[in-house]
XYZ file of N, CA and C in Angstrom:
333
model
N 83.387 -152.467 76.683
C 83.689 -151.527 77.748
C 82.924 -150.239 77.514
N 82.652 -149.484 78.385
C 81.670 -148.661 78.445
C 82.756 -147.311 78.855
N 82.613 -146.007 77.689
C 83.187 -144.996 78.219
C 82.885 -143.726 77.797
N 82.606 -143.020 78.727
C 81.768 -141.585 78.451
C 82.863 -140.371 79.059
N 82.354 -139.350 78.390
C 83.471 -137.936 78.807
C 82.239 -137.284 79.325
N 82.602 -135.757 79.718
C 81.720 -134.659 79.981
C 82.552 -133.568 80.580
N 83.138 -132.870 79.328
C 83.484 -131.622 80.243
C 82.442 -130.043 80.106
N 83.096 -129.394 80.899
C 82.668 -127.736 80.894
C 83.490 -127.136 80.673
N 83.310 -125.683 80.362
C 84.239 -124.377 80.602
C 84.090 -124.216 81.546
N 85.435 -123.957 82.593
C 85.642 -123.368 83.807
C 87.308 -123.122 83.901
N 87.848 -121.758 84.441
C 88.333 -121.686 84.534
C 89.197 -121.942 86.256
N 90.187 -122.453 86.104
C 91.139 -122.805 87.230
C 92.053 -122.883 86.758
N 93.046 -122.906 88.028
C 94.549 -123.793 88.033
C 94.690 -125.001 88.389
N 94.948 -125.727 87.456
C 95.306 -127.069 88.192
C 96.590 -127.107 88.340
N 96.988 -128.092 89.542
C 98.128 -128.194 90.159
C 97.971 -129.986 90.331
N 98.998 -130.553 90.155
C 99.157 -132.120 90.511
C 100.855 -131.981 90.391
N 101.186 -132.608 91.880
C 102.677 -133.499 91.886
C 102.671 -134.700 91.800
N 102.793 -135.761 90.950
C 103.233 -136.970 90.885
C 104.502 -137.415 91.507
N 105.223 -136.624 91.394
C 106.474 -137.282 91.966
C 107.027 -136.008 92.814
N 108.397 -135.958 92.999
C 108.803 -134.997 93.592
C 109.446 -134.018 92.635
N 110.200 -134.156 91.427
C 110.745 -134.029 90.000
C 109.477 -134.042 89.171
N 108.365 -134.221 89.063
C 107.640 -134.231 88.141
C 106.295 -133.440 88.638
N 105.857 -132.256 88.337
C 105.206 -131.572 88.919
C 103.997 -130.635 87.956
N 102.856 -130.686 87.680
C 101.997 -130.048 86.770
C 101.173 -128.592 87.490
N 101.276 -128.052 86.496
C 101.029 -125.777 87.453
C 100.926 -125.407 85.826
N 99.176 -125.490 85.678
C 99.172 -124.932 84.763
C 97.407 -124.161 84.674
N 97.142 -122.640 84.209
C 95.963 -122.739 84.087
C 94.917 -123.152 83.036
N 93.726 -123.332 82.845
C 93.330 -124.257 82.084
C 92.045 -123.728 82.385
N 91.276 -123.812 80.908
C 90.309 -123.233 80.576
C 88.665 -123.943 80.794
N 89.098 -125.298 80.778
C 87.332 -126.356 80.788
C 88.589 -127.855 81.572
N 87.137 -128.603 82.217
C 87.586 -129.854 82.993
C 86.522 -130.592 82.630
N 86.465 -131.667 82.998
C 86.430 -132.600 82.645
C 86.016 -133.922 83.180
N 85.127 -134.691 83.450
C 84.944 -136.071 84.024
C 85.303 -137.327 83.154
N 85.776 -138.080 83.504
C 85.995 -138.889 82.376
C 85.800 -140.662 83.133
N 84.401 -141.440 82.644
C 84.688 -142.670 82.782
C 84.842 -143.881 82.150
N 86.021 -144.765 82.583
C 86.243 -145.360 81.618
C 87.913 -145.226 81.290
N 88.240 -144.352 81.708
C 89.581 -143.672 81.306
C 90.851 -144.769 81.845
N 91.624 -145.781 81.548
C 92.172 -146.320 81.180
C 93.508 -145.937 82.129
N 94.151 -145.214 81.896
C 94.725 -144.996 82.485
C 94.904 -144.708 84.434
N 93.029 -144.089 84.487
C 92.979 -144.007 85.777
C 92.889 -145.429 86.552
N 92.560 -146.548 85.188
C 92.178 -147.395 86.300
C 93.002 -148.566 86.300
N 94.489 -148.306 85.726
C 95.568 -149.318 85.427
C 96.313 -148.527 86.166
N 96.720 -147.385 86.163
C 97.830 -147.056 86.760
C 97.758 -145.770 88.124
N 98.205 -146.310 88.913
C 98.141 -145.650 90.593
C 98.111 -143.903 89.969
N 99.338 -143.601 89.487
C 99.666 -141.868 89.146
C 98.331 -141.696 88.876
N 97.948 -142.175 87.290
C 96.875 -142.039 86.460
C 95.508 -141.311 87.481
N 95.705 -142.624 87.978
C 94.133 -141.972 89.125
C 94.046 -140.814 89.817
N 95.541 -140.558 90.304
C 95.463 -139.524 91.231
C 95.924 -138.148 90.683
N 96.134 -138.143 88.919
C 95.871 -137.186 88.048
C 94.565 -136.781 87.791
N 93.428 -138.314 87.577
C 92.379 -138.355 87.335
C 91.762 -137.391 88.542
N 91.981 -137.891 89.736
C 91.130 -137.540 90.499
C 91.589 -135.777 90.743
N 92.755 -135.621 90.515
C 92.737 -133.733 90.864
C 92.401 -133.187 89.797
N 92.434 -133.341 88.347
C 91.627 -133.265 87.546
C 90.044 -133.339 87.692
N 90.037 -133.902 87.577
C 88.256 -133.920 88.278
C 87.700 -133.340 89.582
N 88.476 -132.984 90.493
C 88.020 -132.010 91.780
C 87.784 -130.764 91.368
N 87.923 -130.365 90.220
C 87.465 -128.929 89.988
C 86.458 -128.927 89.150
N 85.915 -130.020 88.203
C 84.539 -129.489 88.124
C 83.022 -129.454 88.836
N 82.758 -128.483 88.569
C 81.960 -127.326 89.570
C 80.673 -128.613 89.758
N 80.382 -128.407 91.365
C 79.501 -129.366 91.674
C 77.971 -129.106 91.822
N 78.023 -127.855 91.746
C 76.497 -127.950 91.640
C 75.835 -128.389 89.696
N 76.607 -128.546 88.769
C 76.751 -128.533 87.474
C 76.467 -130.814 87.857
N 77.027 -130.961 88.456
C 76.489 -132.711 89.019
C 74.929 -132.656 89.033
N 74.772 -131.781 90.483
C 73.463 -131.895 90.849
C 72.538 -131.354 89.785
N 72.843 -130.544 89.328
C 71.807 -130.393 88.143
C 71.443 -131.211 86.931
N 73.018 -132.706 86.695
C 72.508 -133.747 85.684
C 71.307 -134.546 86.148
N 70.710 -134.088 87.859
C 69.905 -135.164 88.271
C 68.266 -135.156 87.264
N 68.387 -133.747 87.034
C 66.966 -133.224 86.383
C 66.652 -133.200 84.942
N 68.249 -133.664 84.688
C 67.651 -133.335 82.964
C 67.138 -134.856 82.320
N 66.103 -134.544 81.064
C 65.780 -134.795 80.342
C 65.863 -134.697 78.986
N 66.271 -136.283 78.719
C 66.933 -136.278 77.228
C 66.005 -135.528 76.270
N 64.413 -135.917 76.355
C 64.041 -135.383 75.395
C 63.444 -134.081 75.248
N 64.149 -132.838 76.420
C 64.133 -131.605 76.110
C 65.477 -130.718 76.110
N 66.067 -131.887 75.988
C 67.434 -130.905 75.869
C 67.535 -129.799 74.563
N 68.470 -129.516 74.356
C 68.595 -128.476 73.855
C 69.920 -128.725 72.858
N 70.117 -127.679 71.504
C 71.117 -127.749 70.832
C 71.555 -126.349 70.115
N 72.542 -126.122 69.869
C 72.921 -124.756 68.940
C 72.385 -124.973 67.876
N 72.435 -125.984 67.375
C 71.916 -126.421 66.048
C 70.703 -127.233 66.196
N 69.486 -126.825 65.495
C 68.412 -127.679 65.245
C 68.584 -128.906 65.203
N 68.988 -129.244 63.934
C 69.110 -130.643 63.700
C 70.397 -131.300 63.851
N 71.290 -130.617 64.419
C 72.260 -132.031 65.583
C 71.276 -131.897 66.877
N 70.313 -131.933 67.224
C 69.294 -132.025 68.738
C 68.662 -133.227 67.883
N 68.320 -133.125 66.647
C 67.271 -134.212 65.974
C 68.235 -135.547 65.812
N 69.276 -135.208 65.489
C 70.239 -136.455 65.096
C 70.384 -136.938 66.186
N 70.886 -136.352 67.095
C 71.255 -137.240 68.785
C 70.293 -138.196 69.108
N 69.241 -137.135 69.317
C 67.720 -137.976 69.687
C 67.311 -139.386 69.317
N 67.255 -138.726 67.238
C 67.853 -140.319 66.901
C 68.780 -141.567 66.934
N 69.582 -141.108 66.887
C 70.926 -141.750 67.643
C 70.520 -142.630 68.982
N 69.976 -142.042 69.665
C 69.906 -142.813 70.592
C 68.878 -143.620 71.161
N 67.746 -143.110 70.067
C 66.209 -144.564 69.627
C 66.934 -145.258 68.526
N 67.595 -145.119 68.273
C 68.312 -145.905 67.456
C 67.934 -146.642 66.457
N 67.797 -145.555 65.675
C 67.046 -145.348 64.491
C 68.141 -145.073 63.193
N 67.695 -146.043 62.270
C 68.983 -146.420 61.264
C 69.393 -145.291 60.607
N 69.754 -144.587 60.100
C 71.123 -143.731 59.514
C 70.233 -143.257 58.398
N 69.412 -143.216 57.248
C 68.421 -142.707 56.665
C 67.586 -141.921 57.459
N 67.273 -142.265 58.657
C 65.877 -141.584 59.473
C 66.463 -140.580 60.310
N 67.542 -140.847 60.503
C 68.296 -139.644 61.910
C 67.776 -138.521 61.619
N 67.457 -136.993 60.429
C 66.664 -136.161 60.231
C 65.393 -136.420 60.604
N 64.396 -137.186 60.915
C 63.186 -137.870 61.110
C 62.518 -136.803 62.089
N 62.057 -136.433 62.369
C 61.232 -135.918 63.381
C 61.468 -136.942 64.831
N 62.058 -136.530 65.998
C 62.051 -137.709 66.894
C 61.231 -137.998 68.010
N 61.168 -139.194 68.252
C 59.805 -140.360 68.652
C 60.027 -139.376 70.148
N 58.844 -139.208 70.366
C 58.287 -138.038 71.968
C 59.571 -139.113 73.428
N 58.877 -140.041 73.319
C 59.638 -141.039 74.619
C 60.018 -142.494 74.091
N 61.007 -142.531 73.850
C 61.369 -144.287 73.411
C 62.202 -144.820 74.921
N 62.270 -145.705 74.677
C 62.635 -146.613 76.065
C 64.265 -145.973 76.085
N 64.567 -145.812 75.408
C 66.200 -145.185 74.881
C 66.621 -144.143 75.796
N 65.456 -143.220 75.755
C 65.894 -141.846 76.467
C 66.032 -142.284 77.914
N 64.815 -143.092 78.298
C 64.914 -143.367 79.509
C 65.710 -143.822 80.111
N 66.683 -144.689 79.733
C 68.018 -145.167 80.249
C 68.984 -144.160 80.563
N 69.074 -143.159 79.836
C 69.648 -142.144 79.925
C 69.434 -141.138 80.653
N 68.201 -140.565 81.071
C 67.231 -139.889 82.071
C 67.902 -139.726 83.488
């Protein structure tokens, strides 16, 4: 099974009623996409937590995953940017410091 996160900082309120007795009003600092999430996709509530949860992160922050490129992203840290890279040419566990390969077929899937 295949499952990926991605949140941001953003601030909102989220609000979700599930029931009529059961009611969520809280503010909250970063959101969140989440696929894969288990819960959204077994149980009716789940989803429709999932989904007001997820209406607040900011959409032009979508349109901008259309442009990026794995192999100029960016990192706080030097070499967690080098490890990822590797990580994902998939390159055995000795080499991850390695200097990483310009374009492997790897990034491109990801692209």
């Amino acid at each position: 099974s295949s499952e990926w996160a991605i949140y941001t900082a953003h601030q909102h309120q989220f609000e979700y009623k599930e029931r009529k007795w059961d009611q969520i009003c809280e503010p909250r600092d970063a959101v969140g996409i989440i696929f894969g999430d288990r819960k959204a996709t077994t149980d009716i509530y789940g989803a429709a937590e999932s989904a007001a949860r997820e209406s607040h992160f900011p959409f032009e922050l979508i349109l901008q995953s259309f442009g990026i490129t794995i192999e100029s992203a960016k990192a706080t840290v030097e070499l967690d940017r080098v490890h990822i890279l590797n990580s994902i040419a998939e390159k055995p566990e000795d080499a991850l410091a390695d200097e990483p390969l310009a374009m492997p077929d790897n990034y491109a899937s990801l692209n």
